CSV table of C-alpha atoms in Angstrom, one decimal:
chain,number,residue,atom,x,y,z
A,1,MET,CA,-11.4,-13.0,57.0
A,2,MET,CA,-12.7,-14.3,53.7
A,3,LEU,CA,-14.3,-12.0,51.2
A,4,GLY,CA,-17.4,-13.3,49.5
A,5,VAL,CA,-18.7,-12.6,46.0
A,6,ILE,CA,-20.8,-9.6,45.9
A,7,ALA,CA,-24.3,-10.5,44.8
A,8,GLY,CA,-25.2,-9.1,41.5
A,9,ALA,CA,-21.6,-8.2,40.5
A,10,ARG,CA,-21.0,-8.5,36.8
A,11,THR,CA,-17.9,-9.3,34.9
A,12,PRO,CA,-17.1,-6.5,32.5
A,13,ILE,CA,-17.5,-7.3,28.9
A,14,ILE,CA,-14.4,-6.5,26.9
A,15,PRO,CA,-15.2,-6.1,23.2
A,16,PRO,CA,-13.0,-8.1,20.8
A,17,PRO,CA,-10.6,-6.1,18.6
A,18,PRO,CA,-11.9,-5.0,15.3
A,19,ALA,CA,-11.6,-7.4,12.4
A,20,GLY,CA,-9.0,-6.5,9.8
A,21,SER,CA,-10.2,-4.8,6.6
A,22,ILE,CA,-8.9,-3.1,3.5
A,23,GLU,CA,-10.8,-0.3,1.7
A,24,LEU,CA,-9.7,1.6,-1.4
A,25,VAL,CA,-10.9,5.1,-0.5
A,26,ASP,CA,-9.2,7.1,-3.3
A,27,GLN,CA,-6.8,6.9,-6.2
A,28,ARG,CA,-5.0,9.7,-8.0
A,29,GLN,CA,-3.0,10.6,-11.1
A,30,ASP,CA,0.2,12.6,-11.0
A,31,PRO,CA,-0.7,16.3,-10.6
A,32,ALA,CA,2.8,17.6,-11.2
A,33,PHE,CA,5.0,15.6,-13.6
A,34,ALA,CA,7.7,18.3,-13.7
A,35,SER,CA,7.9,18.6,-9.9
A,36,ALA,CA,9.5,16.3,-7.4
A,37,THR,CA,6.6,17.2,-5.0
A,38,LYS,CA,3.2,15.7,-5.7
A,39,THR,CA,0.4,17.3,-3.7
A,40,LEU,CA,-2.9,15.3,-3.8
A,41,VAL,CA,-5.5,17.7,-2.5
A,42,GLY,CA,-8.6,16.6,-0.6
A,43,VAL,CA,-7.9,12.9,-0.6
A,44,ASN,CA,-10.8,10.8,0.8
A,45,PHE,CA,-9.8,8.9,3.9
A,46,GLY,CA,-13.1,6.9,4.4
A,47,ASP,CA,-15.0,6.5,7.6
A,48,GLU,CA,-13.4,7.6,10.9
A,49,ASP,CA,-12.4,4.7,13.1
A,50,ALA,CA,-10.2,4.3,16.2
A,51,SER,CA,-8.1,1.7,14.4
A,52,ARG,CA,-8.0,3.3,11.0
A,53,ILE,CA,-4.6,3.5,9.2
A,54,ILE,CA,-4.2,5.3,5.9
A,55,ALA,CA,-1.8,3.5,3.6
A,56,VAL,CA,-0.4,5.2,0.5
A,57,LEU,CA,0.7,2.8,-2.3
A,58,ALA,CA,2.6,4.9,-4.9
A,59,THR,CA,4.3,3.8,-8.1
A,60,GLY,CA,6.5,6.0,-10.3
A,61,ALA,CA,7.9,5.8,-13.8
A,62,GLY,CA,10.8,7.7,-15.3
A,63,ALA,CA,14.5,8.0,-14.5
A,64,ASP,CA,15.9,5.9,-11.6
A,65,HIS,CA,14.3,7.3,-8.5
A,66,GLN,CA,12.5,6.4,-5.3
A,67,VAL,CA,9.8,7.9,-3.2
A,68,THR,CA,11.7,9.7,-0.4
A,69,GLY,CA,8.7,10.8,1.8
A,70,VAL,CA,5.0,11.0,2.2
A,71,THR,CA,2.8,13.2,4.5
A,72,ILE,CA,-0.8,12.3,5.2
A,73,ASP,CA,-2.9,15.2,6.4
A,74,GLY,CA,0.3,17.0,7.5
A,75,ASN,CA,1.7,14.0,9.3
A,76,ALA,CA,5.0,12.3,8.3
A,77,ALA,CA,4.1,8.8,7.2
A,78,THR,CA,6.1,5.7,8.1
A,79,LEU,CA,7.9,3.9,5.3
A,80,GLY,CA,6.8,0.3,4.9
A,81,ALA,CA,8.9,-0.7,1.8
A,82,ARG,CA,10.2,1.0,-1.4
A,83,THR,CA,12.3,0.3,-4.4
A,84,ASN,CA,14.9,2.6,-6.2
A,85,THR,CA,14.6,2.1,-10.0
A,86,GLY,CA,13.0,3.6,-13.1
A,87,ARG,CA,9.8,1.8,-12.2
A,88,SER,CA,9.4,2.3,-8.5
A,89,ALA,CA,6.9,1.0,-5.9
A,90,ALA,CA,6.5,2.3,-2.4
A,91,ILE,CA,4.2,1.7,0.6
A,92,TYR,CA,3.8,4.3,3.3
A,93,PHE,CA,1.3,4.5,6.2
A,94,PHE,CA,0.0,6.5,9.2
A,95,ALA,CA,-2.5,5.9,11.9
A,96,LEU,CA,-5.2,8.5,11.4
A,97,PRO,CA,-8.4,7.7,13.3
A,98,ALA,CA,-10.1,11.1,12.7
A,99,GLY,CA,-10.7,13.2,9.6
A,100,ALA,CA,-12.8,12.5,6.5
A,101,SER,CA,-10.3,13.9,4.0
A,102,GLY,CA,-7.0,15.7,3.7
A,103,ASP,CA,-4.0,16.3,1.6
A,104,VAL,CA,-1.4,13.7,0.7
A,105,VAL,CA,2.1,14.9,-0.3
A,106,ILE,CA,4.5,12.6,-2.1
A,107,THR,CA,8.1,13.5,-2.6
A,108,VAL,CA,10.3,11.7,-5.1
A,109,SER,CA,14.1,11.9,-5.5
A,110,THR,CA,14.0,13.6,-8.9
A,111,THR,CA,11.7,15.5,-11.3
A,112,GLY,CA,10.1,14.2,-14.4
A,113,ILE,CA,8.5,11.2,-12.7
A,114,TYR,CA,4.9,10.0,-13.4
A,115,VAL,CA,3.4,8.8,-10.1
A,116,ARG,CA,0.1,6.9,-9.6
A,117,THR,CA,-1.3,6.5,-6.1
A,118,ALA,CA,-3.8,4.2,-4.4
A,119,ILE,CA,-5.0,5.3,-1.0
A,120,LEU,CA,-6.3,2.6,1.4
A,121,ALA,CA,-8.0,2.6,4.8
A,122,LEU,CA,-6.8,-0.3,6.9
A,123,ARG,CA,-8.6,-1.3,10.1
A,124,GLY,CA,-7.9,-3.9,12.8
A,125,VAL,CA,-4.1,-4.0,12.4
A,126,ALA,CA,-1.2,-2.5,14.2
A,127,ALA,CA,0.4,0.7,12.8
A,128,SER,CA,3.8,-0.9,12.4
A,129,VAL,CA,5.6,-3.1,9.9
A,130,PHE,CA,5.4,-6.8,10.8
A,131,ASP,CA,7.5,-7.8,7.7
A,132,SER,CA,8.4,-6.4,4.3
A,133,ASP,CA,10.4,-7.2,1.2
A,134,THR,CA,11.1,-5.8,-2.3
A,135,LEU,CA,12.0,-7.1,-5.8
A,136,ILE,CA,13.5,-5.2,-8.7
A,137,ASP,CA,13.9,-6.5,-12.3
A,138,THR,CA,15.6,-4.0,-14.6
A,139,GLY,CA,16.1,-6.4,-17.5
A,140,GLY,CA,12.7,-5.9,-19.0
A,141,PHE,CA,12.1,-9.5,-19.8
A,142,GLY,CA,10.2,-10.7,-16.8
A,143,THR,CA,6.6,-11.9,-16.5
A,144,THR,CA,6.7,-13.3,-12.9
A,145,PHE,CA,7.5,-11.2,-9.9
A,146,ASN,CA,7.5,-13.2,-6.7
A,147,LYS,CA,8.4,-12.4,-3.1
A,148,SER,CA,7.3,-13.7,0.3
A,149,VAL,CA,6.6,-12.0,3.7
A,150,ASP,CA,5.6,-13.4,7.1
A,151,ALA,CA,2.1,-12.6,8.1
A,152,ALA,CA,0.6,-12.6,11.6
A,153,ALA,CA,-2.8,-14.1,12.4
A,154,SER,CA,-5.6,-11.6,11.4
A,155,GLY,CA,-3.0,-9.4,9.8
A,156,ILE,CA,-2.9,-7.7,6.4
A,157,VAL,CA,-0.5,-8.0,3.5
A,158,LEU,CA,-0.2,-5.2,0.9
A,159,ALA,CA,1.6,-5.2,-2.4
A,160,ALA,CA,2.4,-2.5,-4.9
A,161,PHE,CA,3.8,-3.2,-8.4
A,162,CYS,CA,5.1,-1.0,-11.2
A,163,GLY,CA,6.0,-2.3,-14.7
A,164,ASN,CA,7.4,-0.5,-17.7
A,165,ASN,CA,4.9,-1.9,-20.2
A,166,LYS,CA,1.5,-0.2,-19.9
A,167,ASN,CA,-0.2,-3.0,-21.8
A,168,ALA,CA,1.0,-5.7,-19.4
A,169,THR,CA,-2.0,-6.3,-17.2
A,170,VAL,CA,-1.2,-8.0,-13.8
A,171,ALA,CA,-2.7,-11.1,-12.2
A,172,TRP,CA,-2.0,-11.6,-8.5
A,173,THR,CA,-1.5,-14.9,-6.6
A,174,ASN,CA,-2.4,-15.1,-2.9
A,175,LEU,CA,-3.6,-11.5,-2.7
A,176,ALA,CA,-6.7,-9.8,-4.0
A,177,GLU,CA,-6.2,-7.2,-6.7
A,178,ILE,CA,-7.1,-3.6,-5.7
A,179,THR,CA,-6.1,-1.6,-8.7
A,180,ASP,CA,-4.5,-2.5,-12.1
A,181,ILE,CA,-4.3,0.3,-14.7
A,182,ASN,CA,-2.2,2.3,-17.2
A,183,PRO,CA,-2.0,5.5,-15.1
A,184,ASN,CA,-1.0,8.0,-17.8
A,185,GLY,CA,-1.0,7.8,-21.6
A,186,ASP,CA,2.3,9.5,-21.8
A,187,ALA,CA,4.1,7.0,-19.6
A,188,ASN,CA,4.8,3.4,-20.5
A,189,GLN,CA,3.8,2.3,-17.0
A,190,ARG,CA,1.6,-0.3,-15.4
A,191,HIS,CA,0.4,0.4,-11.8
A,192,SER,CA,-1.1,-2.5,-9.9
A,193,THR,CA,-1.8,-3.0,-6.2
A,194,ALA,CA,-3.2,-5.9,-4.1
A,195,GLY,CA,-3.9,-6.8,-0.5
A,196,SER,CA,-5.7,-9.3,1.7
A,197,VAL,CA,-6.5,-10.1,5.3
A,198,ILE,CA,-4.6,-13.2,6.4
A,199,ASP,CA,-6.5,-15.4,8.8
A,200,THR,CA,-3.7,-17.5,10.2
A,201,ALA,CA,0.0,-16.8,10.9
A,202,SER,CA,1.9,-18.0,7.8
A,203,THR,CA,4.5,-17.1,5.2
A,204,VAL,CA,2.6,-15.6,2.2
A,205,SER,CA,4.2,-16.1,-1.2
A,206,VAL,CA,3.0,-13.2,-3.4
A,207,THR,CA,3.2,-13.3,-7.2
A,208,ALA,CA,2.5,-10.5,-9.7
A,209,GLU,CA,2.2,-12.2,-13.1
A,210,THR,CA,2.2,-9.9,-16.1
A,211,SER,CA,0.5,-10.6,-19.4
A,212,GLN,CA,3.5,-9.3,-21.3
A,213,THR,CA,7.2,-9.1,-20.6
A,214,THR,CA,8.2,-6.0,-18.6
A,215,GLY,CA,10.9,-4.7,-16.2
A,216,GLY,CA,9.5,-3.4,-12.9
A,217,SER,CA,9.5,-3.7,-9.2
A,218,LEU,CA,7.4,-5.1,-6.3
A,219,ALA,CA,7.0,-3.9,-2.7
A,220,LEU,CA,5.4,-5.9,0.0
A,221,VAL,CA,4.4,-5.0,3.6
A,222,SER,CA,2.6,-7.0,6.3
A,223,PHE,CA,0.8,-5.7,9.3
A,224,ALA,CA,-0.1,-7.7,12.5
A,225,GLY,CA,-3.7,-8.0,13.6
A,226,LEU,CA,-4.7,-6.3,16.9
């Protein structure tokens, strides 16, 4: 017995996955220089979205250290990449579809560290690391900081940079600048972040070019598109 097509039957329409996007939703100064725990209260998370990921890009200046953990609205965030140096960079993230705001808590490995944080809302990408890499220059004579990561089609690449010359502004190659500031007048630190949606699968060569010589570090993370 053959089954015929039912008259009037419709093929369900499956919506396409959301397009990738990056939004700077908040940025904060260090609220507790003397403490290894930095609690950022009432951080804006942007519009709620089923695909929303909150990314925390933190840079720190002081003695050799690293960011050892981040919680986002009480949830332990996933480490994307981090460096361990006197000018550290770290990227953490967590899938958080609901909630307009909440606390972000950053823990570093020692006290006396100035931390600057950019908080991003990512959409349209998977909440896992597709690729990552880091670079550390402790000599203090560099102006070109370059690393590469693999990127998936419709994915996102993020970068965080910290230099030990607060006057050394940063120009980015192959990523769009998100922040670039001297975060605290008492610290000889430059905080800069960047990120872009990558249309086609490729290896993305990322350069942070500083206007003056500086030691520092660079952290890169890529996320695959949905």
